[in-house]
PDB file of C-alpha atoms in Angstrom:
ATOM      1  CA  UNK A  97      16.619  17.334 -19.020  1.00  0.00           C
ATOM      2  CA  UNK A  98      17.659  13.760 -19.065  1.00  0.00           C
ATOM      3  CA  UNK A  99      20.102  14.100 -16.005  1.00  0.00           C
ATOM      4  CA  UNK A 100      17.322  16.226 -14.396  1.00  0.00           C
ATOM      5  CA  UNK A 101      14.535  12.907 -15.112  1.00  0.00           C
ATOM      6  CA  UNK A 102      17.322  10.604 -13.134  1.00  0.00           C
ATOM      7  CA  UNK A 103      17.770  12.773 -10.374  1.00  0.00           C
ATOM      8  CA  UNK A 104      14.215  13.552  -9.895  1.00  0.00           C
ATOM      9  CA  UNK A 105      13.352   9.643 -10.084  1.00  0.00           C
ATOM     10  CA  UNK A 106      16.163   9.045  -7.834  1.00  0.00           C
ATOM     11  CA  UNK A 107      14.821  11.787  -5.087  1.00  0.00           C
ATOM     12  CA  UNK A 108      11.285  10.382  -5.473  1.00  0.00           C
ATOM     13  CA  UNK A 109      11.817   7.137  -4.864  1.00  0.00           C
ATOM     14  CA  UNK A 110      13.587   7.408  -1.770  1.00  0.00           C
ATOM     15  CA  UNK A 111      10.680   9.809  -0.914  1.00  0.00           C
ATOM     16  CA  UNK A 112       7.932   7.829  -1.714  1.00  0.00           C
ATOM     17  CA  UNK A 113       9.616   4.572  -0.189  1.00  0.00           C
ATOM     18  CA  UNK A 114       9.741   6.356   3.115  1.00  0.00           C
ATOM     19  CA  UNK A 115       6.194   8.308   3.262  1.00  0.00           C
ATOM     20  CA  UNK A 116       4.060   5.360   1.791  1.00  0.00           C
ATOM     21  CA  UNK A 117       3.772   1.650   3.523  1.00  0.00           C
ATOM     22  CA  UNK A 118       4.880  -1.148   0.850  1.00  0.00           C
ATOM     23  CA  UNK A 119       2.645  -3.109  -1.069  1.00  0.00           C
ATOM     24  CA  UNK A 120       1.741  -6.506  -0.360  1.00  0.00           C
ATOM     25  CA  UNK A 121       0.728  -8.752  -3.346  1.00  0.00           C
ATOM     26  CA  UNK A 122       0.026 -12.354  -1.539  1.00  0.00           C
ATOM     27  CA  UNK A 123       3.236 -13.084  -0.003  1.00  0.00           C
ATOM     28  CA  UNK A 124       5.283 -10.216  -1.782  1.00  0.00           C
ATOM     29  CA  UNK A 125       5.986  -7.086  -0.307  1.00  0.00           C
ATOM     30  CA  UNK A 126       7.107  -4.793  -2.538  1.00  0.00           C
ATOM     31  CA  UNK A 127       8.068  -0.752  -0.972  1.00  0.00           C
ATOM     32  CA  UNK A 128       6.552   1.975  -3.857  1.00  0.00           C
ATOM     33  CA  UNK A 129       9.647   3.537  -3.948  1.00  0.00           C
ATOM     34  CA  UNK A 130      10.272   0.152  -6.712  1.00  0.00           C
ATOM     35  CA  UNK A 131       7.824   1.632  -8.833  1.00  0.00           C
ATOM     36  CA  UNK A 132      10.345   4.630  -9.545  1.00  0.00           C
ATOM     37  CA  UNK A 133      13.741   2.748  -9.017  1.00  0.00           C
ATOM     38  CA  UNK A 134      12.930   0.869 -12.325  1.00  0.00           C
ATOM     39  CA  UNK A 135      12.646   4.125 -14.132  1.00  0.00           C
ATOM     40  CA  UNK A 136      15.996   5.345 -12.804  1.00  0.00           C
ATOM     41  CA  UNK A 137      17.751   2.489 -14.532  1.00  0.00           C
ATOM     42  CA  UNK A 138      16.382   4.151 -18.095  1.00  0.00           C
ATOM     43  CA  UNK A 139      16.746   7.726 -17.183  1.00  0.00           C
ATOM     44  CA  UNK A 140      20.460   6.582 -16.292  1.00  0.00           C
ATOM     45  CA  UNK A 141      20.748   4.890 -20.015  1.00  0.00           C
ATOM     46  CA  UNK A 142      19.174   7.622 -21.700  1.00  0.00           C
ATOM     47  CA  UNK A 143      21.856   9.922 -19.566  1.00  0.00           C
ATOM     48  CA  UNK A 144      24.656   7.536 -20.789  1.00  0.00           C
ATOM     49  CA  UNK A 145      23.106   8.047 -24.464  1.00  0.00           C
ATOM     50  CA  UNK A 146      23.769  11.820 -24.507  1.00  0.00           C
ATOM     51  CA  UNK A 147      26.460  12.274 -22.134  1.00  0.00           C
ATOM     52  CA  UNK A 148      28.836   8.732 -22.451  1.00  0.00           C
ATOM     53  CA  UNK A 149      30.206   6.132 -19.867  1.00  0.00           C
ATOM     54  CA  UNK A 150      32.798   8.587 -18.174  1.00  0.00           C
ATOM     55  CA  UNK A 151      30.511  11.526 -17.455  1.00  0.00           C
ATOM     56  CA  UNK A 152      27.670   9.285 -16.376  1.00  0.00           C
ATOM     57  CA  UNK A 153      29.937   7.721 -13.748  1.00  0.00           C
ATOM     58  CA  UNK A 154      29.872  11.758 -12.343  1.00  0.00           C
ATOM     59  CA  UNK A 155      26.279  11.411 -12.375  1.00  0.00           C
ATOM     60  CA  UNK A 156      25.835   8.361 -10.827  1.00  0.00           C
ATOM     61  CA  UNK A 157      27.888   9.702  -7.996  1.00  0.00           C
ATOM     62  CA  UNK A 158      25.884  12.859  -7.613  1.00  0.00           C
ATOM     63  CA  UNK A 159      22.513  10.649  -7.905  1.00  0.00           C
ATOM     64  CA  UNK A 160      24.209   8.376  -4.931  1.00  0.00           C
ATOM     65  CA  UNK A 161      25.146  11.659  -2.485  1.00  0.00           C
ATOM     66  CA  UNK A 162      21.595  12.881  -3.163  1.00  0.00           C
ATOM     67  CA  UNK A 163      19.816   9.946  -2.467  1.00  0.00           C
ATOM     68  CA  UNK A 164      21.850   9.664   0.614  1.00  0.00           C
ATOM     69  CA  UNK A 165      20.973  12.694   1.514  1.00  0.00           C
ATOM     70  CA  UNK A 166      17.684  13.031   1.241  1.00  0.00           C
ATOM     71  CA  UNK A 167      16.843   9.533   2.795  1.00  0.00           C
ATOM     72  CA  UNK A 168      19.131  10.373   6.030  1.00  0.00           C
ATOM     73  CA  UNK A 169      16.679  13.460   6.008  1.00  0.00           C
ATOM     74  CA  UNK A 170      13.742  11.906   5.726  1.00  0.00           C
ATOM     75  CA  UNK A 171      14.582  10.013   8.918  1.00  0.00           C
ATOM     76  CA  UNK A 172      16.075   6.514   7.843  1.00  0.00           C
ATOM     77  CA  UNK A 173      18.520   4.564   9.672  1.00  0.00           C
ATOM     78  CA  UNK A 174      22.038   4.950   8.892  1.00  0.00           C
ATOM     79  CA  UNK A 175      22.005   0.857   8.032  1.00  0.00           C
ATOM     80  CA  UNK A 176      18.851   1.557   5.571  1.00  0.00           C
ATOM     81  CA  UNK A 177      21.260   4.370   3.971  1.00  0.00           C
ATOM     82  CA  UNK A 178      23.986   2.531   3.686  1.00  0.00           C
ATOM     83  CA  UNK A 179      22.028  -0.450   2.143  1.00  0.00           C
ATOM     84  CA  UNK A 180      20.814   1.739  -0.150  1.00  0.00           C
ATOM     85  CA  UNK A 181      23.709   3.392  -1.194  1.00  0.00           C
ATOM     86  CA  UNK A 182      25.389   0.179  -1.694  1.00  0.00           C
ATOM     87  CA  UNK A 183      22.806  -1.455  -3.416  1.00  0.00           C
ATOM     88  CA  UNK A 184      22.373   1.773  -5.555  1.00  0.00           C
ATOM     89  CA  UNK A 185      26.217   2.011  -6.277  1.00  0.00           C
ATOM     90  CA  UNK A 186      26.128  -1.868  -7.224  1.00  0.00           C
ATOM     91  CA  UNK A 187      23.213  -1.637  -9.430  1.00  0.00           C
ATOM     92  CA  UNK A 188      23.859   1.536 -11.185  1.00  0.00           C
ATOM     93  CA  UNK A 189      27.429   0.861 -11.730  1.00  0.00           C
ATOM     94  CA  UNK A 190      26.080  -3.005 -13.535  1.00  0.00           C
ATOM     95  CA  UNK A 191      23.860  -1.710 -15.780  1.00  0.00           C
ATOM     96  CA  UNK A 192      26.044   1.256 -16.840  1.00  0.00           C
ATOM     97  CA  UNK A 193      28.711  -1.169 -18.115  1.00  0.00           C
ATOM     98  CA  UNK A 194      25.885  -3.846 -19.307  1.00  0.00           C
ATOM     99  CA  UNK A 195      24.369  -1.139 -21.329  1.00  0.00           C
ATOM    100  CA  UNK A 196      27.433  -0.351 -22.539  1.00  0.00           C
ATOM    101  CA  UNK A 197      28.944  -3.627 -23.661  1.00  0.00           C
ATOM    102  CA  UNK A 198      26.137  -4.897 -25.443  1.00  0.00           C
ATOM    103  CA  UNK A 199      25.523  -4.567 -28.891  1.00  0.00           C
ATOM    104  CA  UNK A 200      21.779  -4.661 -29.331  1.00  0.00           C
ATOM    105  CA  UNK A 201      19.371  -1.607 -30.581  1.00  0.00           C
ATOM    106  CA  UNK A 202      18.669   0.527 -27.538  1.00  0.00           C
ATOM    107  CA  UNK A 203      15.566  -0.980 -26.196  1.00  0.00           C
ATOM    108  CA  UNK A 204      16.832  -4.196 -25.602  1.00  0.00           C
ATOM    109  CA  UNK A 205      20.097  -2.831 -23.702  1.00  0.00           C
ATOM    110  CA  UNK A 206      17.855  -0.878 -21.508  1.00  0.00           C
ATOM    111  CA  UNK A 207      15.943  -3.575 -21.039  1.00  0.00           C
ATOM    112  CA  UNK A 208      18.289  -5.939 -20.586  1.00  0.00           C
ATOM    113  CA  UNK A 209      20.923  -3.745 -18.307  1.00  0.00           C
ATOM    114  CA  UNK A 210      18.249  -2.585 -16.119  1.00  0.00           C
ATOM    115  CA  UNK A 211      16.899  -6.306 -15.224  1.00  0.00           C
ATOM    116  CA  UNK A 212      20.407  -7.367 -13.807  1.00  0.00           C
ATOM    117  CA  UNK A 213      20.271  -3.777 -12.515  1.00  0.00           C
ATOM    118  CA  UNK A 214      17.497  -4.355 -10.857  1.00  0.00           C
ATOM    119  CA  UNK A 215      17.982  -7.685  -9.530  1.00  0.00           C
ATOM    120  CA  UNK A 216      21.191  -6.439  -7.527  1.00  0.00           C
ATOM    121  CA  UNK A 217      19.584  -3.489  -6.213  1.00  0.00           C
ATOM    122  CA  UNK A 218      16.660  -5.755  -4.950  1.00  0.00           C
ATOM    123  CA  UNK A 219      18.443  -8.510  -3.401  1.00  0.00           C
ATOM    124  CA  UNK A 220      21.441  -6.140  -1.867  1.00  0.00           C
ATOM    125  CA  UNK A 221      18.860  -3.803  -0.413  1.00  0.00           C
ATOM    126  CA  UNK A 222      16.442  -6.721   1.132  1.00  0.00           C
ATOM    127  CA  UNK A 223      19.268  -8.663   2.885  1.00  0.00           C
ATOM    128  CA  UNK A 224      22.041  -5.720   3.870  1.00  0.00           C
ATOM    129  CA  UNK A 225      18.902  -3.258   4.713  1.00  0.00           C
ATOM    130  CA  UNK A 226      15.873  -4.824   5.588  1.00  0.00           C
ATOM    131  CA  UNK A 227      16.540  -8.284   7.014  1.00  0.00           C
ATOM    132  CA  UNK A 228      18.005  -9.251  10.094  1.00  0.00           C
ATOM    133  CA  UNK A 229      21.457  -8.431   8.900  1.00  0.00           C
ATOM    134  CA  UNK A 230      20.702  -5.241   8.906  1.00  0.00           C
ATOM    135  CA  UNK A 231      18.103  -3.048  10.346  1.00  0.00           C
ATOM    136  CA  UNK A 232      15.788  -6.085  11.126  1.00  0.00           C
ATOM    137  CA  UNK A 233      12.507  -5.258   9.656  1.00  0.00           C
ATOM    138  CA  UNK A 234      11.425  -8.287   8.085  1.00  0.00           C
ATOM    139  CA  UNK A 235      12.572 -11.979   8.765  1.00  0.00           C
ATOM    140  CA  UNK A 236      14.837 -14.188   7.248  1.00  0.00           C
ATOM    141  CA  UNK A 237      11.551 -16.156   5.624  1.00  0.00           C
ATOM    142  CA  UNK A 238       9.855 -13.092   4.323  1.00  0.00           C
ATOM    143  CA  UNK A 239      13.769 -12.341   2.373  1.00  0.00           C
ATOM    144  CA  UNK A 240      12.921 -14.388  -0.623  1.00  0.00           C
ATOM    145  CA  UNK A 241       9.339 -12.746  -1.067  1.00  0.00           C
ATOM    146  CA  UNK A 242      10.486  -9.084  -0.169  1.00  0.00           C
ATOM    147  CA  UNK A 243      13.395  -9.608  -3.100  1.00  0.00           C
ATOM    148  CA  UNK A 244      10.797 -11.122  -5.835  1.00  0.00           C
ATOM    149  CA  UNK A 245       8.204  -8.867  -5.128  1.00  0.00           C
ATOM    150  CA  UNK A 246      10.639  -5.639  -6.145  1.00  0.00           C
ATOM    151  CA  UNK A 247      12.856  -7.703  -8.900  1.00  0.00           C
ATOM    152  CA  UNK A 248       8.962  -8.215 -10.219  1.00  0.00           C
ATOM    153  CA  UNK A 249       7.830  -4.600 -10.281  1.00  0.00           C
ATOM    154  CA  UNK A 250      11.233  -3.465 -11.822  1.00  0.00           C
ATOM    155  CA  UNK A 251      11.432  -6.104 -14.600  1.00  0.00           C
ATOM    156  CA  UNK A 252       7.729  -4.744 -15.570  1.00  0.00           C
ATOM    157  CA  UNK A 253       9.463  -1.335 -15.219  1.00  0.00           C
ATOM    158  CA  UNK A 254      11.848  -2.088 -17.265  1.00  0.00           C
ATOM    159  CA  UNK A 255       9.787  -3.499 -19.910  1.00  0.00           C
ATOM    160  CA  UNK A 256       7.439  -0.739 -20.233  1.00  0.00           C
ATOM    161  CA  UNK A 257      10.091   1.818 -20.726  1.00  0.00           C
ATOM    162  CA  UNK A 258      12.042  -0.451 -22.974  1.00  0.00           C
ATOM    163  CA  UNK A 259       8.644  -1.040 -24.997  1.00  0.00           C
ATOM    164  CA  UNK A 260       8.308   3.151 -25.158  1.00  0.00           C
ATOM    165  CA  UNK A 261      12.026   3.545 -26.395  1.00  0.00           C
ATOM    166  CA  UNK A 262      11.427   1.089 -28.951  1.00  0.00           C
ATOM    167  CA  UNK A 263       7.911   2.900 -30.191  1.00  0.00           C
ATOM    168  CA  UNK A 264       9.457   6.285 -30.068  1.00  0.00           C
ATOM    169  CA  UNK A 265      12.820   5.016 -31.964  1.00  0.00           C
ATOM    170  CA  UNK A 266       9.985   3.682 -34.539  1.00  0.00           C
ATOM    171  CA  UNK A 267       8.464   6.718 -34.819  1.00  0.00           C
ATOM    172  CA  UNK A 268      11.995   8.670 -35.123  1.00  0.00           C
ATOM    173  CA  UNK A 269      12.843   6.613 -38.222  1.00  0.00           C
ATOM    174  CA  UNK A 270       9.448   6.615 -39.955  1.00  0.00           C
ATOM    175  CA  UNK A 271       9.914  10.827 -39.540  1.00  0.00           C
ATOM    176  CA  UNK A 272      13.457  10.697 -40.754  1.00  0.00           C
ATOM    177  CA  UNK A 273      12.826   8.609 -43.171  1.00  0.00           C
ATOM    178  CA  UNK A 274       9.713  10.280 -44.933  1.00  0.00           C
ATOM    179  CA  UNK A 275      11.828  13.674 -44.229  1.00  0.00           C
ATOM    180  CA  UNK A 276      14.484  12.094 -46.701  1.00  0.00           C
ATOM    181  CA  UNK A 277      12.266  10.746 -49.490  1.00  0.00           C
TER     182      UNK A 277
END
């Protein structure tokens, strides 16, 4: 189920970033597809939880030929694929080895793996994808914005699924706990 979640989050972002216009909070512009990139970073950890750092790698690669994939079918450039393949193969490969180096309870290295995770992703992405580098569509001035505008979304991501692993790892322990006495 959990390498089903990433997959599907995976799919559906690259979906939703290409049927729906991005956001625009002021000066941030912010695609939706952010929304569900943040919750690929914990579906990957929770992957890495059941399955370990070697057979995660084999699902990160999967999760990077799918997402290709399906956003070459959905009709993007083959500079927006490769800018998101890169910045997905940067990203995921950070926080897998973030999340697994630290030595914190699980909602913090979730937390704290998927905010550098997320950082890379957004700032690879905006400048080899979207600016003039690569396929052009915003300007060099709008860069900064476009890159704070998704770092923001996924940090917030990031700390509401950190904030439910940390209730339901609460809960576990209350349950196993009154289960023992």
């Amino acid at each position: 189920m959990r390498v089903l979640l990433y997959l599907v989050s995976i799919v559906t972002a690259n979906v939703v970033t290409a049927r729906f216009m991005p956001l625009e909070f002021g000066m941030f512009l912010v695609p939706m597809g952010s929304f569900f990139i943040g919750a690929t970073f914990i579906f990957r950890d929770l992957v890495q939880n059941k399955y370990g750092r070697k057979k995660t790698y084999l699902f990160i690669f999967l999760a990077l030929v799918l997402s290709a994939a399906v956003s070459y079918s959905l009709g993007d450039t083959l500079v927006i694929v490769a800018a998101s393949a890169l910045s997905f193969l940067v990203a995921e490969t950070t926080d897998t080895e973030i999340y697994t180096r630290l030595k914190l309870p699980m909602a913090w290295r979730v937390f704290y793996s998927g905010i550098v995770g997320g950082l890379l992703d957004s700032v690879i992405f905006v400048v080899v994808g979207l600016s003039p580098m690569g396929a052009g569509f915003i300007p060099w001035v709008a860069v900064p914005a476009a890159i704070v505008g998704q770092v923001i979304v996924k940090i917030v991501m990031q700390m509401i699924g950190a904030a439910f692993l940390a209730q339901g790892l609460v809960y576990k322990e209350k349950r196993l706990s009154k289960m023992s006495a």
